[in-house]
Short mmCIF file of C-alpha atoms in Angstrom, two decimals:
data_model
loop_
_atom_site.label_atom_id
_atom_site.label_comp_id
_atom_site.label_asym_id
_atom_site.label_seq_id
_atom_site.Cartn_x
_atom_site.Cartn_y
_atom_site.Cartn_z
CA MET A 29 154.80 232.58 74.47
CA PRO A 30 153.80 230.51 77.49
CA ARG A 31 150.25 229.22 77.41
CA HIS A 32 149.57 228.97 81.09
CA TYR A 33 151.50 231.85 82.62
CA ALA A 34 149.62 234.77 84.16
CA PRO A 35 151.70 237.29 86.13
CA ASP A 36 150.62 237.94 89.71
CA VAL A 37 147.67 235.55 89.49
CA PRO A 38 147.30 233.19 92.50
CA ILE A 39 147.36 229.48 91.74
CA THR A 40 143.96 228.91 93.28
CA SER A 41 140.90 231.00 93.95
CA ARG A 42 140.51 229.31 97.31
CA PRO A 43 143.00 228.20 100.00
CA LEU A 44 144.14 224.61 99.43
CA ALA A 45 143.05 223.56 102.87
CA SER A 46 139.49 224.77 102.30
CA ILE A 47 138.87 223.13 98.94
CA VAL A 48 135.94 220.74 98.92
CA GLY A 49 135.27 218.59 95.84
CA THR A 50 131.98 219.23 94.09
CA ALA A 51 130.17 215.97 94.69
CA ALA A 52 127.24 217.02 92.56
CA LEU A 53 129.51 217.25 89.53
CA ALA A 54 130.50 213.62 89.68
CA THR A 55 126.91 212.46 89.82
CA ALA A 56 125.72 214.90 87.18
CA VAL A 57 128.31 213.87 84.59
CA LEU A 58 126.76 211.53 82.07
CA PHE A 59 129.91 209.51 81.41
CA GLY A 60 131.60 209.54 84.79
CA SER A 61 131.77 205.85 85.61
CA LEU A 62 134.97 204.85 83.81
CA ALA A 63 137.54 204.92 86.58
CA THR A 64 140.51 203.37 84.82
CA SER A 65 142.28 203.96 81.55
CA PRO A 66 140.99 201.92 78.61
CA PRO A 67 143.71 199.96 76.77
CA TRP A 68 144.99 201.82 73.73
CA THR A 69 143.53 200.42 70.54
CA ALA A 70 143.56 202.02 67.11
CA ALA A 71 139.81 201.80 66.61
CA ALA A 72 138.56 201.52 63.05
CA GLY A 73 137.60 204.95 61.84
CA ALA A 74 139.12 206.64 64.89
CA THR A 75 140.50 209.48 62.78
CA LEU A 76 141.89 212.37 64.78
CA PRO A 77 139.80 215.44 63.94
CA ALA A 78 141.43 218.69 62.88
CA CYS A 79 141.87 221.26 65.62
CA ALA A 80 138.79 223.46 65.88
CA TYR A 81 137.75 226.16 68.32
CA LYS A 82 134.54 224.90 69.88
CA ASP A 83 133.16 224.45 73.38
CA VAL A 84 132.08 220.83 73.79
CA LEU A 85 132.06 219.31 77.28
CA THR A 86 134.57 216.48 77.27
CA PRO A 87 132.72 213.20 77.89
CA LEU A 88 135.08 211.77 80.52
CA ARG A 89 135.15 214.56 83.08
CA SER A 90 134.51 213.21 86.56
CA TYR A 91 137.36 213.48 89.06
CA THR A 92 138.03 209.73 88.89
CA VAL A 93 138.85 209.67 85.17
CA TRP A 94 141.72 212.17 85.23
CA ARG A 95 143.91 209.82 83.16
CA THR A 96 141.59 209.80 80.17
CA THR A 97 140.02 213.27 80.19
CA LEU A 98 140.68 214.80 76.78
CA LEU A 99 141.10 218.58 76.65
CA ASP A 100 142.00 220.50 73.52
CA THR A 101 140.66 223.44 71.52
CA THR A 102 137.30 221.68 71.17
CA TYR A 103 136.79 219.69 74.38
CA MET A 104 136.55 221.39 77.74
CA LEU A 105 135.76 221.04 81.44
CA PRO A 106 132.86 222.88 83.12
CA SER A 107 133.61 225.96 85.20
CA THR A 108 132.67 223.99 88.35
CA TYR A 109 135.47 221.44 87.90
CA TYR A 110 137.73 222.01 90.91
CA PRO A 111 139.50 218.95 92.42
CA GLY A 112 139.03 218.66 96.15
CA ASP A 113 142.34 216.95 96.91
CA LEU A 114 144.87 219.62 95.93
CA VAL A 115 148.10 219.69 97.92
CA SER A 116 151.25 221.76 97.69
CA THR A 117 154.10 220.69 95.41
CA SER A 118 156.34 221.11 98.46
CA GLY A 119 155.14 217.62 99.40
CA ALA A 120 157.28 216.32 96.53
CA GLY A 121 160.34 218.20 97.74
CA LEU A 122 159.85 220.98 95.21
CA ASN A 123 159.14 224.68 95.63
CA SER A 124 155.84 225.52 97.31
CA GLY A 125 153.03 227.82 96.29
CA TYR A 126 151.59 225.52 93.62
CA GLY A 127 148.85 222.92 93.83
CA VAL A 128 148.49 219.45 92.34
CA ARG A 129 146.17 216.60 93.11
CA SER A 130 147.45 214.40 95.93
CA LEU A 131 147.60 211.37 93.64
CA VAL A 132 150.46 213.06 91.73
CA ILE A 133 152.79 213.56 94.70
CA THR A 134 154.42 210.13 95.04
CA ASP A 135 155.63 209.91 91.45
CA LEU A 136 156.41 213.63 91.31
CA LYS A 137 158.68 213.24 94.33
CA ALA A 138 160.38 210.20 92.81
CA MET A 139 160.97 212.09 89.57
CA ALA A 140 162.26 215.20 91.34
CA THR A 141 164.69 213.06 93.35
CA ALA A 142 165.92 211.25 90.23
CA ALA A 143 166.35 214.50 88.29
CA LYS A 144 168.35 216.07 91.11
CA GLY A 145 170.54 212.98 91.30
CA ALA A 146 171.21 213.26 87.59
CA GLY A 147 172.34 216.87 87.91
CA ALA A 148 169.13 218.23 86.38
CA PRO A 149 167.12 219.56 89.35
CA LEU A 150 163.49 220.50 88.70
CA ALA A 151 161.35 223.33 89.95
CA VAL A 152 157.68 224.19 89.39
CA GLN A 153 156.72 227.20 87.31
CA SER A 154 152.95 226.61 87.32
CA ALA A 155 150.53 223.87 88.31
CA PHE A 156 146.77 223.84 89.04
CA ARG A 157 144.68 226.57 87.43
CA SER A 158 141.01 227.11 88.14
CA TYR A 159 138.58 227.98 85.36
CA ALA A 160 138.54 231.61 86.51
CA THR A 161 142.32 231.85 86.66
CA GLN A 162 142.62 230.41 83.17
CA ALA A 163 140.11 232.97 81.89
CA SER A 164 142.39 235.70 83.27
CA THR A 165 145.43 234.02 81.77
CA PHE A 166 143.91 233.86 78.31
CA SER A 167 142.72 237.47 78.51
CA TYR A 168 146.24 238.52 79.45
CA TRP A 169 147.76 236.90 76.38
CA VAL A 170 145.07 238.36 74.15
CA SER A 171 146.09 241.80 75.44
CA VAL A 172 149.75 241.01 74.76
CA ALA A 173 149.60 239.38 71.34
CA GLY A 174 146.05 239.58 70.03
CA TYR A 175 143.30 237.00 69.93
CA SER A 176 144.54 234.95 66.94
CA GLN A 177 148.02 234.48 68.39
CA ALA A 178 146.68 233.78 71.87
CA LEU A 179 144.62 230.88 70.51
CA LEU A 180 147.82 229.16 69.40
CA THR A 181 149.72 229.65 72.63
CA SER A 182 147.08 229.86 75.35
CA ALA A 183 144.13 227.69 76.33
CA ARG A 184 140.72 229.29 76.70
CA ALA A 185 139.01 228.80 80.07
CA GLY A 186 137.88 225.20 80.49
CA HIS A 187 140.24 223.91 77.83
CA SER A 188 143.44 223.95 79.91
CA GLU A 189 144.95 220.73 81.25
CA HIS A 190 146.03 222.72 84.30
CA GLN A 191 142.42 222.71 85.53
CA LEU A 192 142.71 218.93 86.01
CA GLY A 193 145.24 219.47 88.79
CA THR A 194 147.55 216.90 87.18
CA SER A 195 149.55 219.13 84.82
CA ILE A 196 152.71 221.06 85.66
CA ASP A 197 154.87 223.64 83.90
CA PHE A 198 158.43 222.88 84.98
CA ARG A 199 161.58 224.97 84.99
CA SER A 200 165.19 224.37 85.95
CA SER A 201 165.85 224.84 89.65
CA GLY A 202 167.56 228.21 90.02
CA GLY A 203 166.74 229.12 86.43
CA SER A 204 164.31 231.56 84.88
CA ALA A 205 160.95 230.80 83.31
CA PRO A 206 161.38 228.05 80.69
CA TRP A 207 159.94 230.17 77.87
CA ASN A 208 162.83 232.62 78.29
CA TYR A 209 165.10 230.05 76.64
CA THR A 210 165.38 229.49 72.89
CA ASP A 211 164.43 225.87 73.59
CA TRP A 212 164.23 224.82 77.22
CA ALA A 213 164.41 221.16 76.12
CA THR A 214 168.10 221.68 75.32
CA THR A 215 168.95 222.57 78.93
CA ALA A 216 170.15 219.82 81.26
CA THR A 217 166.82 219.72 83.09
CA GLY A 218 164.66 219.99 79.98
CA LYS A 219 166.65 217.27 78.22
CA TRP A 220 166.45 214.92 81.20
CA LEU A 221 162.72 215.46 81.60
CA ALA A 222 162.05 214.81 77.91
CA ALA A 223 163.95 211.52 78.11
CA ASN A 224 162.68 210.32 81.48
CA GLY A 225 159.41 211.99 82.42
CA TRP A 226 157.31 209.10 81.09
CA ARG A 227 159.10 206.69 83.43
CA TYR A 228 157.44 208.51 86.34
CA GLY A 229 154.02 208.94 84.72
CA PHE A 230 154.48 212.34 83.02
CA VAL A 231 154.06 213.02 79.30
CA MET A 232 154.83 216.18 77.32
CA SER A 233 151.46 217.38 76.03
CA TYR A 234 152.69 219.67 73.24
CA PRO A 235 155.82 218.27 71.58
CA LYS A 236 157.88 219.99 68.90
CA GLY A 237 156.58 219.91 65.34
CA LYS A 238 153.20 218.45 66.38
CA GLN A 239 151.01 221.54 66.58
CA ALA A 240 148.56 220.22 63.99
CA LEU A 241 148.03 217.16 66.19
CA SER A 242 148.23 218.67 69.68
CA CYS A 243 146.42 221.92 68.70
CA TYR A 244 148.91 224.12 70.52
CA ALA A 245 152.42 225.46 69.97
CA TYR A 246 155.48 223.57 71.25
CA GLU A 247 155.87 223.64 75.04
CA PRO A 248 158.74 221.48 76.32
CA TRP A 249 157.97 222.47 79.90
CA HIS A 250 154.29 221.41 80.03
CA TYR A 251 153.80 217.86 81.33
CA ARG A 252 150.65 216.04 82.28
CA TYR A 253 150.62 213.22 84.82
CA VAL A 254 148.69 210.16 83.61
CA GLY A 255 150.32 207.44 85.73
CA ARG A 256 153.27 205.21 84.86
CA VAL A 257 151.35 202.55 82.94
CA GLN A 258 149.54 204.95 80.63
CA ALA A 259 152.60 207.19 80.21
CA LYS A 260 154.57 204.19 78.97
CA GLN A 261 151.77 203.28 76.57
CA ILE A 262 151.74 206.80 75.13
CA HIS A 263 155.55 206.87 74.95
CA ASP A 264 155.74 203.49 73.22
CA SER A 265 152.96 204.37 70.76
CA GLY A 266 154.88 207.32 69.35
CA LEU A 267 151.64 209.33 69.40
CA THR A 268 150.97 212.69 70.95
CA SER A 269 148.85 212.45 74.08
CA ARG A 270 145.90 213.98 72.23
CA GLU A 271 146.13 211.30 69.51
CA TRP A 272 146.40 208.57 72.11
CA LEU A 273 143.48 209.86 74.16
CA TRP A 274 141.32 210.31 71.08
CA ARG A 275 141.97 206.77 69.84
CA SER A 276 141.59 205.14 73.24
CA GLY A 277 138.45 207.14 73.93
CA THR A 278 136.93 206.37 70.54
CA ALA A 279 137.69 202.68 70.93
CA ALA A 280 135.79 202.62 74.22
CA ALA A 281 133.10 205.18 73.47
CA LEU A 282 130.27 203.80 71.37
CA VAL A 283 130.15 200.03 71.10
CA VAL A 284 127.30 198.29 69.24
CA THR A 285 126.18 195.30 71.29
CA ASN A 286 123.08 194.25 69.33
CA THR A 287 121.53 195.01 65.95
CA TYR A 288 117.86 194.39 65.30
CA SER A 289 116.42 193.44 61.91
CA PRO A 290 113.56 193.92 61.89
CA ALA A 291 113.66 196.74 64.43
CA HIS A 292 112.64 195.89 68.00
CA LYS A 293 109.70 197.54 69.69
CA VAL A 294 110.48 199.81 72.64
CA LEU A 295 107.86 200.63 75.27
CA PHE A 296 107.95 203.92 77.16
CA ALA A 297 106.13 204.54 80.42
CA ALA A 298 104.68 207.99 81.01
CA GLY A 299 107.44 210.45 81.78
CA THR A 300 110.04 212.76 80.21
CA TYR A 301 112.83 211.29 78.09
CA THR A 302 115.82 212.88 76.42
CA GLY A 303 117.27 211.59 73.18
CA VAL A 304 120.91 212.47 72.46
CA LYS A 305 123.40 212.40 69.61
CA PHE A 306 127.10 211.73 70.11
CA ASP A 307 130.23 212.82 68.32
CA GLY A 308 133.13 210.44 67.60
CA LEU A 309 134.44 210.68 71.15
CA GLY A 310 131.12 210.01 72.83
CA ALA A 311 130.39 213.60 73.78
CA VAL A 312 126.78 214.75 73.55
CA VAL A 313 126.43 217.22 70.68
CA ALA A 314 122.61 217.40 70.38
CA SER A 315 119.61 216.51 72.52
CA GLN A 316 115.84 216.40 72.29
CA LYS A 317 113.48 216.14 75.24
CA VAL A 318 109.95 214.75 74.91
CA ALA A 319 107.32 214.49 77.67
CA LEU A 320 104.85 211.62 77.49
CA ALA A 321 101.56 212.03 79.34
CA THR A 322 100.79 208.34 78.79
CA GLY A 323 102.71 205.26 77.75
CA SER A 324 103.99 205.11 74.18
CA SER A 325 106.07 202.94 71.87
CA ALA A 326 108.62 203.24 69.05
CA TYR A 327 111.24 201.06 67.39
CA ALA A 328 115.00 200.70 67.84
CA SER A 329 117.46 199.33 65.28
CA LYS A 330 120.38 198.66 67.66
CA ARG A 331 121.56 198.66 71.23
CA VAL A 332 124.88 200.29 72.11
CA THR A 333 126.94 201.19 75.14
CA VAL A 334 128.62 204.57 75.46
CA TYR A 335 131.40 204.30 78.01
CA GLY A 336 129.53 201.34 79.45
CA THR A 337 126.10 203.01 79.67
CA PRO A 338 123.40 201.28 77.55
CA TYR A 339 121.48 203.21 74.88
CA LEU A 340 118.96 202.30 72.19
CA PHE A 341 119.25 203.86 68.75
CA MET A 342 115.73 204.86 67.76
CA SER A 343 114.63 204.34 64.16
CA THR A 344 111.05 205.60 64.52
CA GLY A 345 109.02 207.87 66.77
CA ALA A 346 109.77 211.28 68.25
CA TRP A 347 113.43 210.34 68.84
CA ALA A 348 114.21 208.88 65.41
CA GLY A 349 117.95 209.25 64.82
CA TYR A 350 118.64 209.80 68.52
CA TYR A 351 119.94 207.52 71.27
CA ILE A 352 117.73 206.92 74.30
CA ARG A 353 119.34 205.78 77.52
CA GLN A 354 117.98 202.36 78.47
CA SER A 355 116.76 202.86 82.01
CA THR A 356 113.62 202.66 84.14
CA GLY A 357 110.59 203.30 82.02
CA VAL A 358 112.25 202.15 78.78
CA THR A 359 111.59 198.51 77.95
CA LEU A 360 112.99 196.70 74.93
CA THR A 361 110.60 193.94 73.83
#
């Protein structure tokens, strides 16, 4: 059952030409400053968590970090995520009516040309999906197969890689939908794409026999564009893209830069401060806001960076056990 197919649902909820990126989203995202892919490193303790059905905002979710945004059954994008640079796949010499981010087009065109030259011409079955469209898609598959089965073969709204604008469901040019085949990867086009997609920056998100790692059933037609360098790294690692993104994200997420023994005093000016707790990927999973009418002080046991942003881990005071962002009004003595 195809995860991202919804009959008679338009690819966008707005005309491509009228799409305007949500600038406020980029500035509101806490961890939106990492613009390039971190090098893959098997971080100590970077154990891939079991697939779980939760709704945690993925920490790397600004439009500039499309290579490293992790989406699965736990991590998701907000409903407002809607890339402002969508263009038609016709720009890559493929069938029109589908949108992808403009940064995909050059390599997509090169791959389409190479596939055609090899006698395995590509066509697009599905591409960008908005949050609303994905909600309709998931509801459709719930109506077809029931909620439990839909969870295995369809992404809930916010959890789909299609919302990034960098993922494509392919089919064979002139052929039917890829899920109508026993295994589309055995067709000339599917076989060529599986062997060569990474050379053009595309990786298969949900490979065969890896459901426990990828969180979804096998889909040999679903590819995500991450750029040629990162695609080669994922290919060479032998990992699923979810494993690779988890490990690379964990390696870069929370880095201890200083430890303090005894604990260092921290001075707070009057104001409102929010302490946060992170999960293993650097996503905020708990927060606590405290308003100070006058200056105050507490103690921190270490200083860390989370995706490059400095935080103090508080060992005493109202935020004990929480991380406080080191910014104006927070002074480490």
